[in-house]
Coordinates of C-alpha atoms and ligand atoms in Angstrom, one line a residue:
M193 CA 108.6 -101.4 211.2
E194 CA 111.0 -99.0 211.1
Q195 CA 110.9 -95.1 212.9
M196 CA 110.2 -92.6 210.3
I197 CA 111.7 -89.0 211.7
Q198 CA 109.3 -86.4 210.5
G199 CA 108.1 -88.6 208.2
K200 CA 111.3 -90.4 206.4
S201 CA 113.3 -93.0 207.1
R202 CA 116.6 -92.9 208.4
A203 CA 117.6 -94.3 205.4
T204 CA 116.3 -91.6 203.8
W205 CA 117.8 -88.6 205.6
Q206 CA 121.0 -90.4 205.2
Q207 CA 121.2 -90.6 201.1
E208 CA 119.9 -86.8 201.1
Y209 CA 122.5 -85.7 203.5
P210 CA 125.0 -87.8 204.1
I211 CA 127.0 -87.0 206.4
L212 CA 124.8 -88.3 208.4
A213 CA 126.4 -92.2 207.5
D214 CA 128.8 -90.5 210.2
M215 CA 127.6 -88.6 213.0
T216 CA 126.0 -91.7 213.5
A217 CA 128.2 -93.3 213.3
L218 CA 130.2 -91.4 216.2
R219 CA 133.1 -90.9 214.1
E220 CA 134.8 -86.7 214.3
T221 CA 133.4 -85.1 211.1
F222 CA 133.6 -81.7 210.5
W223 CA 130.3 -79.9 208.6
R224 CA 130.0 -76.8 206.4
N225 CA 127.0 -74.4 206.8
P226 CA 125.4 -74.1 203.1
R227 CA 122.9 -71.6 205.0
K228 CA 125.9 -69.2 205.5
I229 CA 125.0 -65.8 204.4
S230 CA 127.0 -62.6 204.5
T231 CA 127.3 -60.6 208.0
Q232 CA 124.9 -57.4 206.4
E233 CA 122.4 -59.1 204.8
A234 CA 122.6 -61.9 207.2
L235 CA 121.5 -58.8 209.9
A236 CA 118.8 -57.6 207.9
Q237 CA 116.5 -60.6 208.3
C238 CA 117.8 -60.9 212.0
P239 CA 115.2 -60.9 215.4
I240 CA 117.6 -59.8 217.5
T241 CA 119.2 -56.3 217.3
P242 CA 122.2 -54.7 218.1
E243 CA 120.4 -52.3 220.7
Q244 CA 119.4 -55.3 222.5
V245 CA 123.4 -56.4 222.6
A246 CA 123.0 -52.8 223.7
D247 CA 121.1 -52.7 226.5
A248 CA 121.8 -56.2 227.9
E249 CA 125.9 -54.6 227.9
A250 CA 124.7 -51.2 229.7
R251 CA 122.2 -53.4 232.6
L252 CA 124.9 -55.8 233.8
Q253 CA 126.9 -51.7 234.1
R254 CA 124.0 -50.5 235.8
F255 CA 124.5 -54.0 238.1
A256 CA 128.6 -53.3 238.6
P257 CA 128.2 -51.0 242.0
Y258 CA 126.4 -54.0 243.8
I259 CA 128.6 -57.2 242.0
A260 CA 131.5 -56.2 243.2
Q261 CA 130.1 -55.8 246.7
A262 CA 128.1 -58.8 247.1
F263 CA 131.5 -60.9 244.9
P264 CA 134.1 -59.5 246.0
E265 CA 136.8 -61.4 243.3
T266 CA 135.0 -59.6 241.1
A267 CA 135.8 -55.3 243.0
A268 CA 138.7 -54.6 241.0
Q269 CA 137.2 -55.5 237.4
G270 CA 135.0 -52.3 239.3
G271 CA 132.0 -55.4 239.5
I272 CA 132.5 -56.3 236.1
I273 CA 132.3 -60.5 235.6
E274 CA 134.8 -61.2 232.2
S275 CA 137.7 -63.1 231.7
P276 CA 141.3 -63.2 230.0
V277 CA 142.7 -63.6 226.8
R278 CA 145.7 -65.3 227.1
P279 CA 148.6 -66.6 224.2
I280 CA 149.1 -69.8 224.0
P281 CA 152.2 -70.8 221.7
Q282 CA 152.6 -73.7 223.7
M283 CA 149.8 -75.3 223.2
Q284 CA 149.9 -73.7 219.1
Q285 CA 152.4 -75.9 218.2
A286 CA 151.8 -79.0 220.3
L287 CA 148.3 -79.3 218.1
G288 CA 150.5 -78.4 215.0
R289 CA 153.5 -81.4 215.9
E290 CA 150.2 -83.6 216.7
G291 CA 148.2 -82.8 213.1
G292 CA 151.2 -82.9 211.6
L293 CA 151.2 -79.3 210.1
T294 CA 152.5 -76.1 211.4
I295 CA 149.6 -73.6 213.1
P296 CA 150.3 -70.4 210.8
G297 CA 148.8 -67.0 213.1
S298 CA 148.0 -67.3 216.7
M299 CA 145.9 -68.4 219.2
L300 CA 144.5 -66.6 222.0
L301 CA 142.4 -68.9 224.2
K302 CA 139.3 -66.6 225.5
C303 CA 139.1 -68.0 229.4
D304 CA 135.6 -68.1 230.1
S305 CA 136.7 -71.0 232.3
H306 CA 137.8 -68.0 234.9
L307 CA 135.1 -66.0 234.7
P308 CA 134.3 -64.6 238.5
I309 CA 131.7 -66.2 240.0
S310 CA 130.9 -69.2 238.6
G311 CA 133.6 -70.4 236.8
S312 CA 131.6 -70.5 233.4
I313 CA 130.7 -69.5 230.1
K314 CA 127.2 -69.1 231.5
A315 CA 128.2 -67.2 234.3
R316 CA 127.2 -64.1 231.1
G317 CA 124.0 -65.8 229.9
G318 CA 123.1 -67.0 233.7
I319 CA 123.9 -64.7 235.9
Y320 CA 122.1 -61.8 232.8
E321 CA 119.3 -63.3 232.8
V322 CA 119.0 -62.7 236.7
L323 CA 119.7 -59.8 236.9
K324 CA 117.3 -58.0 234.5
H325 CA 114.1 -60.2 236.2
A326 CA 115.3 -58.6 239.4
E327 CA 115.9 -55.3 237.7
D328 CA 113.1 -55.7 236.7
I329 CA 110.0 -57.1 239.4
A330 CA 112.3 -54.0 241.4
I331 CA 111.5 -50.8 239.5
Q332 CA 107.9 -52.3 238.8
A333 CA 107.1 -53.1 242.5
G334 CA 109.3 -48.5 243.0
K335 CA 112.0 -50.2 244.9
L336 CA 114.5 -49.8 242.0
S337 CA 114.9 -46.5 239.2
V338 CA 118.2 -46.9 237.0
T339 CA 119.4 -44.6 237.7
E340 CA 120.6 -45.1 241.3
D341 CA 123.3 -46.9 242.6
Y342 CA 122.3 -51.1 242.9
S343 CA 124.6 -51.7 245.7
L344 CA 121.2 -50.7 247.4
L345 CA 120.1 -54.0 246.2
N346 CA 123.0 -55.5 248.4
S347 CA 120.8 -55.3 252.0
D348 CA 118.4 -56.5 253.7
E349 CA 115.8 -54.9 253.0
M350 CA 115.4 -56.5 249.1
R351 CA 116.6 -59.5 249.8
E352 CA 113.7 -60.0 251.4
F353 CA 111.8 -58.3 249.2
Y354 CA 113.5 -60.9 246.6
S355 CA 112.5 -63.9 248.9
Q356 CA 108.7 -63.5 248.1
Y357 CA 109.7 -64.9 245.0
S358 CA 111.3 -67.7 243.1
I359 CA 113.6 -68.5 240.5
A360 CA 114.0 -72.4 238.4
V361 CA 116.7 -73.5 235.7
G362 CA 116.8 -76.8 234.2
S363 CA 120.4 -78.0 233.7
T364 CA 123.1 -80.4 233.0
G365 CA 125.1 -78.6 235.6
N366 CA 127.2 -75.0 234.6
L367 CA 123.6 -73.5 234.3
G368 CA 122.4 -74.5 237.6
L369 CA 126.0 -73.2 238.8
S370 CA 125.0 -69.6 237.8
I371 CA 122.1 -68.7 238.1
G372 CA 121.3 -71.0 241.7
I373 CA 124.5 -68.5 242.6
M374 CA 123.2 -65.3 241.4
S375 CA 119.9 -66.3 242.6
A376 CA 120.7 -67.1 245.6
K377 CA 122.9 -63.4 246.8
L378 CA 120.1 -61.8 246.0
G379 CA 117.6 -63.6 248.5
F380 CA 115.4 -65.7 245.5
R381 CA 114.1 -69.0 246.5
V382 CA 115.7 -70.7 243.3
T383 CA 115.6 -74.7 242.8
V384 CA 117.6 -76.1 240.4
H385 CA 116.6 -79.4 238.1
M386 CA 119.6 -81.3 237.4
S387 CA 119.8 -84.3 234.8
A388 CA 120.8 -87.6 235.9
D389 CA 124.6 -86.8 234.3
A390 CA 125.4 -83.2 236.3
R391 CA 128.4 -84.4 238.1
Q392 CA 127.9 -84.7 242.5
W393 CA 129.7 -81.6 243.4
K394 CA 128.2 -79.7 241.6
K395 CA 125.3 -80.5 243.8
D396 CA 126.6 -80.6 247.0
L397 CA 128.1 -76.9 245.6
L398 CA 124.5 -74.8 245.4
R399 CA 122.7 -77.6 248.1
S400 CA 125.7 -75.5 250.3
K401 CA 124.6 -72.2 249.2
G402 CA 120.7 -72.7 250.1
V403 CA 119.7 -73.9 246.7
T404 CA 117.1 -76.2 245.9
V405 CA 118.3 -78.5 244.4
V406 CA 115.9 -81.7 242.0
E407 CA 117.4 -84.7 240.9
Y408 CA 116.5 -86.2 237.8
T409 CA 117.6 -89.6 236.6
D410 CA 117.2 -89.0 233.0
D411 CA 118.3 -86.3 230.8
Y412 CA 118.7 -82.1 230.8
S413 CA 115.8 -82.2 228.3
K414 CA 113.7 -84.4 230.5
A415 CA 115.3 -82.4 233.9
V416 CA 113.8 -78.7 232.3
K417 CA 110.5 -80.0 230.9
E418 CA 110.0 -80.8 235.1
G419 CA 111.2 -77.3 236.2
R420 CA 109.6 -76.0 233.1
R421 CA 105.5 -77.8 234.4
M422 CA 106.4 -77.5 238.7
A423 CA 107.3 -73.8 237.5
E424 CA 104.1 -72.7 235.4
E425 CA 102.3 -73.3 238.6
D426 CA 103.7 -71.0 240.5
P427 CA 102.7 -67.3 239.7
K428 CA 105.9 -65.9 242.0
C429 CA 108.1 -68.6 239.9
Y430 CA 110.1 -67.5 237.0
F431 CA 111.7 -70.0 234.4
V432 CA 114.7 -69.9 233.3
D433 CA 113.8 -71.0 229.7
D434 CA 117.7 -72.6 228.4
E435 CA 116.4 -73.6 225.2
N436 CA 113.6 -70.4 224.6
S437 CA 115.4 -67.7 225.9
V438 CA 116.7 -64.6 224.2
N439 CA 117.6 -62.8 227.4
L440 CA 120.2 -65.6 228.1
F441 CA 121.4 -65.1 224.8
L442 CA 122.2 -61.5 224.7
G443 CA 123.6 -61.6 227.9
Y444 CA 126.0 -64.0 226.1
A445 CA 126.3 -61.7 222.8
V446 CA 127.4 -59.1 225.3
A447 CA 131.0 -60.9 224.8
A448 CA 132.0 -59.7 221.7
R449 CA 131.8 -56.0 222.7
R450 CA 134.4 -56.3 225.2
L451 CA 136.3 -58.5 223.6
Q452 CA 136.7 -56.6 220.5
R453 CA 137.9 -54.0 223.4
Q454 CA 140.5 -56.5 225.1
L455 CA 142.3 -57.2 221.5
A456 CA 142.7 -54.0 220.4
E457 CA 144.0 -52.9 223.9
Q458 CA 146.5 -56.3 223.0
G459 CA 147.3 -55.0 220.2
V460 CA 144.9 -57.5 217.6
T461 CA 143.6 -56.6 214.6
V462 CA 140.4 -58.1 213.6
D463 CA 139.6 -56.6 209.2
E464 CA 138.9 -58.7 206.4
E465 CA 143.3 -59.3 206.2
H466 CA 143.4 -60.0 209.3
P467 CA 140.8 -63.0 210.1
L468 CA 139.9 -64.1 213.6
I469 CA 138.7 -67.8 213.8
A470 CA 136.4 -68.5 216.9
F471 CA 135.9 -72.0 217.5
L472 CA 132.5 -72.6 220.6
P473 CA 131.6 -75.4 222.1
C474 CA 128.3 -76.2 221.5
G475 CA 125.2 -78.2 224.2
V476 CA 121.6 -75.9 223.6
G477 CA 123.3 -73.6 221.7
G478 CA 122.7 -70.3 223.3
G479 CA 126.0 -69.6 224.9
P480 CA 127.8 -70.4 221.4
G481 CA 125.0 -68.9 219.4
G482 CA 124.8 -65.5 221.4
V483 CA 128.9 -65.6 221.5
A484 CA 129.0 -65.7 217.3
F485 CA 126.2 -63.2 217.3
G486 CA 127.3 -60.9 219.5
L487 CA 131.4 -61.3 217.2
K488 CA 129.6 -60.8 214.3
L489 CA 128.2 -58.1 214.9
V490 CA 131.0 -56.1 215.8
Y491 CA 133.8 -57.9 213.5
G492 CA 130.9 -58.7 210.9
D493 CA 132.8 -60.8 207.6
A494 CA 136.1 -61.2 209.3
V495 CA 135.1 -63.5 212.1
H496 CA 134.2 -66.8 211.3
C497 CA 132.7 -69.3 214.0
F498 CA 132.2 -73.0 214.4
F499 CA 130.5 -74.8 216.7
A500 CA 132.1 -77.9 218.6
E501 CA 130.1 -80.8 219.9
P502 CA 130.8 -83.6 221.2
T503 CA 130.4 -86.8 218.7
H504 CA 128.2 -88.1 221.1
A505 CA 125.6 -85.9 221.4
P506 CA 125.7 -83.9 218.5
C507 CA 122.5 -82.1 218.7
M508 CA 122.8 -78.3 216.9
M509 CA 124.5 -79.8 214.2
L510 CA 121.6 -82.8 213.4
G511 CA 119.0 -79.9 213.3
L512 CA 121.3 -77.1 211.3
V513 CA 122.1 -79.9 208.7
T514 CA 118.9 -81.7 208.8
G515 CA 117.2 -77.3 208.9
L516 CA 114.8 -79.9 211.4
Q517 CA 116.5 -77.6 214.8
D518 CA 114.0 -78.8 217.8
Q519 CA 111.8 -81.1 215.9
V520 CA 114.9 -83.8 215.6
C521 CA 116.8 -85.3 218.7
V522 CA 120.1 -87.1 218.4
Q523 CA 118.7 -89.9 219.8
D524 CA 116.4 -90.4 217.0
F525 CA 119.2 -91.2 215.2
G526 CA 120.5 -93.7 217.6
I527 CA 122.9 -91.4 219.2
D528 CA 123.7 -91.9 222.4
N529 CA 123.6 -88.7 223.9
R530 CA 126.1 -89.8 226.4
T531 CA 129.7 -87.7 226.6
A532 CA 131.9 -87.3 230.0
A533 CA 131.7 -82.9 228.4
D534 CA 128.7 -82.7 230.5
G535 CA 127.9 -79.6 229.1
L536 CA 127.3 -80.7 225.9
A537 CA 125.8 -83.1 227.8
V538 CA 121.9 -81.8 225.6
G539 CA 120.6 -84.4 222.5
R540 CA 118.3 -80.9 221.4
P541 CA 118.9 -77.9 220.4
S542 CA 117.3 -74.8 221.2
S543 CA 114.7 -74.1 217.8
F544 CA 115.5 -70.1 218.7
V545 CA 119.3 -70.3 218.6
G546 CA 118.9 -72.6 215.5
K547 CA 117.4 -70.0 213.7
T548 CA 118.7 -66.9 214.6
I549 CA 122.4 -68.9 214.5
Q550 CA 122.3 -70.2 210.7
P551 CA 122.9 -67.6 208.5
F552 CA 125.7 -66.2 209.7
L553 CA 127.2 -69.2 211.2
S554 CA 130.7 -71.4 209.3
G555 CA 130.2 -74.4 210.4
S556 CA 130.8 -77.0 213.6
Y557 CA 132.1 -80.4 214.0
T558 CA 132.3 -83.6 216.4
I559 CA 134.7 -84.7 218.7
S560 CA 135.4 -87.3 220.6
D561 CA 134.8 -87.8 224.4
E562 CA 138.8 -88.6 224.3
K563 CA 139.8 -85.8 222.6
M564 CA 138.6 -83.8 225.1
Y565 CA 141.0 -85.5 228.0
H566 CA 143.7 -85.5 226.2
Y567 CA 143.7 -81.8 225.1
L568 CA 142.8 -81.5 228.9
A569 CA 146.0 -82.8 230.1
M570 CA 148.2 -81.3 227.1
L571 CA 147.0 -77.5 227.2
A572 CA 147.4 -77.9 231.2
D573 CA 151.1 -79.3 229.9
A574 CA 151.7 -77.0 227.8
E575 CA 150.0 -73.8 228.7
D576 CA 149.4 -75.0 233.2
I577 CA 145.7 -74.0 231.8
W578 CA 142.9 -76.3 233.9
L579 CA 140.1 -76.9 231.7
E580 CA 137.3 -79.0 232.5
P581 CA 136.5 -81.6 229.5
S582 CA 133.1 -79.7 227.1
A583 CA 136.0 -76.2 227.5
L584 CA 138.2 -78.4 225.0
A585 CA 135.9 -79.3 222.7
G586 CA 136.8 -75.6 220.0
M587 CA 141.0 -76.9 220.6
A588 CA 140.3 -78.7 217.3
G589 CA 139.5 -76.3 214.9
P590 CA 142.8 -75.3 213.9
L591 CA 143.3 -78.6 212.9
W592 CA 140.4 -79.1 211.1
L593 CA 141.1 -75.9 208.4
L594 CA 144.3 -76.4 208.2
G595 CA 144.2 -80.1 207.8
S596 CA 141.2 -81.1 206.2
R597 CA 140.3 -81.1 202.4
Q598 CA 136.8 -79.6 203.7
G599 CA 138.3 -77.1 206.5
Q600 CA 141.2 -75.4 203.8
E601 CA 138.0 -75.1 200.6
Y602 CA 136.4 -73.8 203.5
L603 CA 139.5 -71.1 203.9
K604 CA 139.8 -70.9 199.4
D605 CA 136.3 -70.2 199.4
N606 CA 136.4 -67.6 201.8
G607 CA 139.6 -65.5 200.5
L608 CA 141.5 -66.7 203.4
A609 CA 144.2 -69.0 201.9
G610 CA 147.5 -66.7 201.6
K611 CA 147.0 -65.1 204.4
E612 CA 146.9 -67.9 207.0
N613 CA 150.0 -66.0 208.7
Q614 CA 147.5 -63.0 210.1
I615 CA 144.7 -65.9 211.3
T616 CA 143.6 -65.0 215.1
W617 CA 142.8 -68.7 216.1
M618 CA 140.2 -68.7 219.5
P619 CA 139.1 -71.5 220.4
W620 CA 136.8 -70.5 223.0
A621 CA 137.0 -72.7 226.7
T622 CA 133.8 -72.5 227.9
G623 CA 134.4 -73.3 232.4
G624 CA 137.5 -75.4 234.5
N625 CA 137.4 -73.3 237.4
M626 CA 135.2 -74.0 239.9
V627 CA 135.9 -77.7 239.4
P628 CA 137.2 -79.6 242.4
P629 CA 141.3 -79.9 242.3
E630 CA 140.9 -84.6 243.1
I631 CA 138.5 -83.7 240.2
M632 CA 140.6 -82.0 237.9
Q633 CA 143.5 -84.5 238.7
E634 CA 141.1 -87.7 237.7
Y635 CA 140.6 -85.5 234.2
Y636 CA 144.3 -85.5 233.9
R637 CA 145.2 -88.1 234.0
A638 CA 142.4 -89.6 232.0
G639 CA 144.1 -87.2 229.5
K640 CA 147.6 -88.9 229.8
A641 CA 146.2 -92.2 230.2
H642 CA 144.8 -91.6 226.4
I643 CA 147.9 -90.4 224.8
G644 CA 150.2 -93.1 222.8
Ligands
PLP246 C1 126.7 -74.7 228.7 C2 128.2 -75.6 228.3 C3 128.4 -74.5 227.2 C4 127.7 -74.7 225.9 O1 127.0 -74.3 226.0 P1 124.5 -73.8 225.5 O2 124.1 -72.3 226.0 O3 125.1 -74.9 226.2 O4 125.1 -73.8 224.2 C5 129.7 -75.1 226.3 N1 131.0 -75.6 228.0 C6 130.6 -75.8 229.5 C7 131.5 -75.4 230.4 C8 129.0 -75.3 228.8 O5 128.2 -75.3 230.4

């Protein structure tokens, strides 16, 4: 008998949502979100408030003196973990050539690949959540107050204090790196539950920092589930719940307020006449969801956010298209969740993120693994910027909007047609800086092999 998905057959779902045919056939596809509303309306019904994001930003500021000491590579930025924004004009040209068109306006790359400490977007949410927890328990124990200089945390006494507590997380790799490195530095005992697709070097690196790594033969959802279960048995263990965490989301959202200052410093205007279009690689959803939410808070209707997912793991798109959120996984539709884009190898989306971001999101598209590798090599050649495969998912965005009928309709319907020269295209480069050079060379060779 045919397997039913929430009471309906796969064929019925496909009739209702024709895009599912592309998705199940693993074809690259573009989806425009029919539930997007104005930013103002979306904010009015949103459970997360601007005050919460401001609070997260203030917390990171309080920790800055500690971070500057504990991670000297951040000292020059005063202990603020932030990444550069870089124009990529050669890549813009090369991409346009490939798509048989000219990409007007300017393309800026947000280089979260080069965030200090853990070299991926997870250095925002993951580290924020650990710091929030560390602050909460230290304040509760009377060992810290918000008016103090947090560099006092960089002491044997405080490391001893934190060593009574443990932190656990389930991860495909990068979240584990961020949580593991930060928690171990503070003195916590930390366990990372890694899915089968996690890279060996990430496990090795974590073990070298004193992190306990538990390996699973199953995918990400299983690693999270097991991690959560084991943490529940220990009252002094805090579980970082990538599928549901508001704190992670807030840590990511802070990015937008800082980006606003960076763009202003670089003389880049963002307003109704000068739209910003961001393309965010999406796994379980927290990273891109938090950043998109932050961007909408800062720029309102002048910013347009699209998610990008692998053709083999389009979990968020599936949850949003069908409205089923986390009640569906890609495997239900015969999609295998096998992708080299390890940060994106997630079969079931966060329902918290899906529901929160739905009214803000412009749309989403899928990209093949081959294309991600291809763009990896192209970007390395064009700009000498080196990313991991996942981080290239955003690169296809301008071609979808300019080169497809649906994309062009989106531009027209949103008053962007005729303003193309004033658009800032921003692919979000979500990781890469920690990749060992020999593995990066393998990625590069794979990318070159796919060309022509
Ligand atoms: C985790 C990750 C993402 C996506 O973040 P989610 O919160 O899982 O959606 C994108 N790119 C890279 C490199 C990542 O590690």
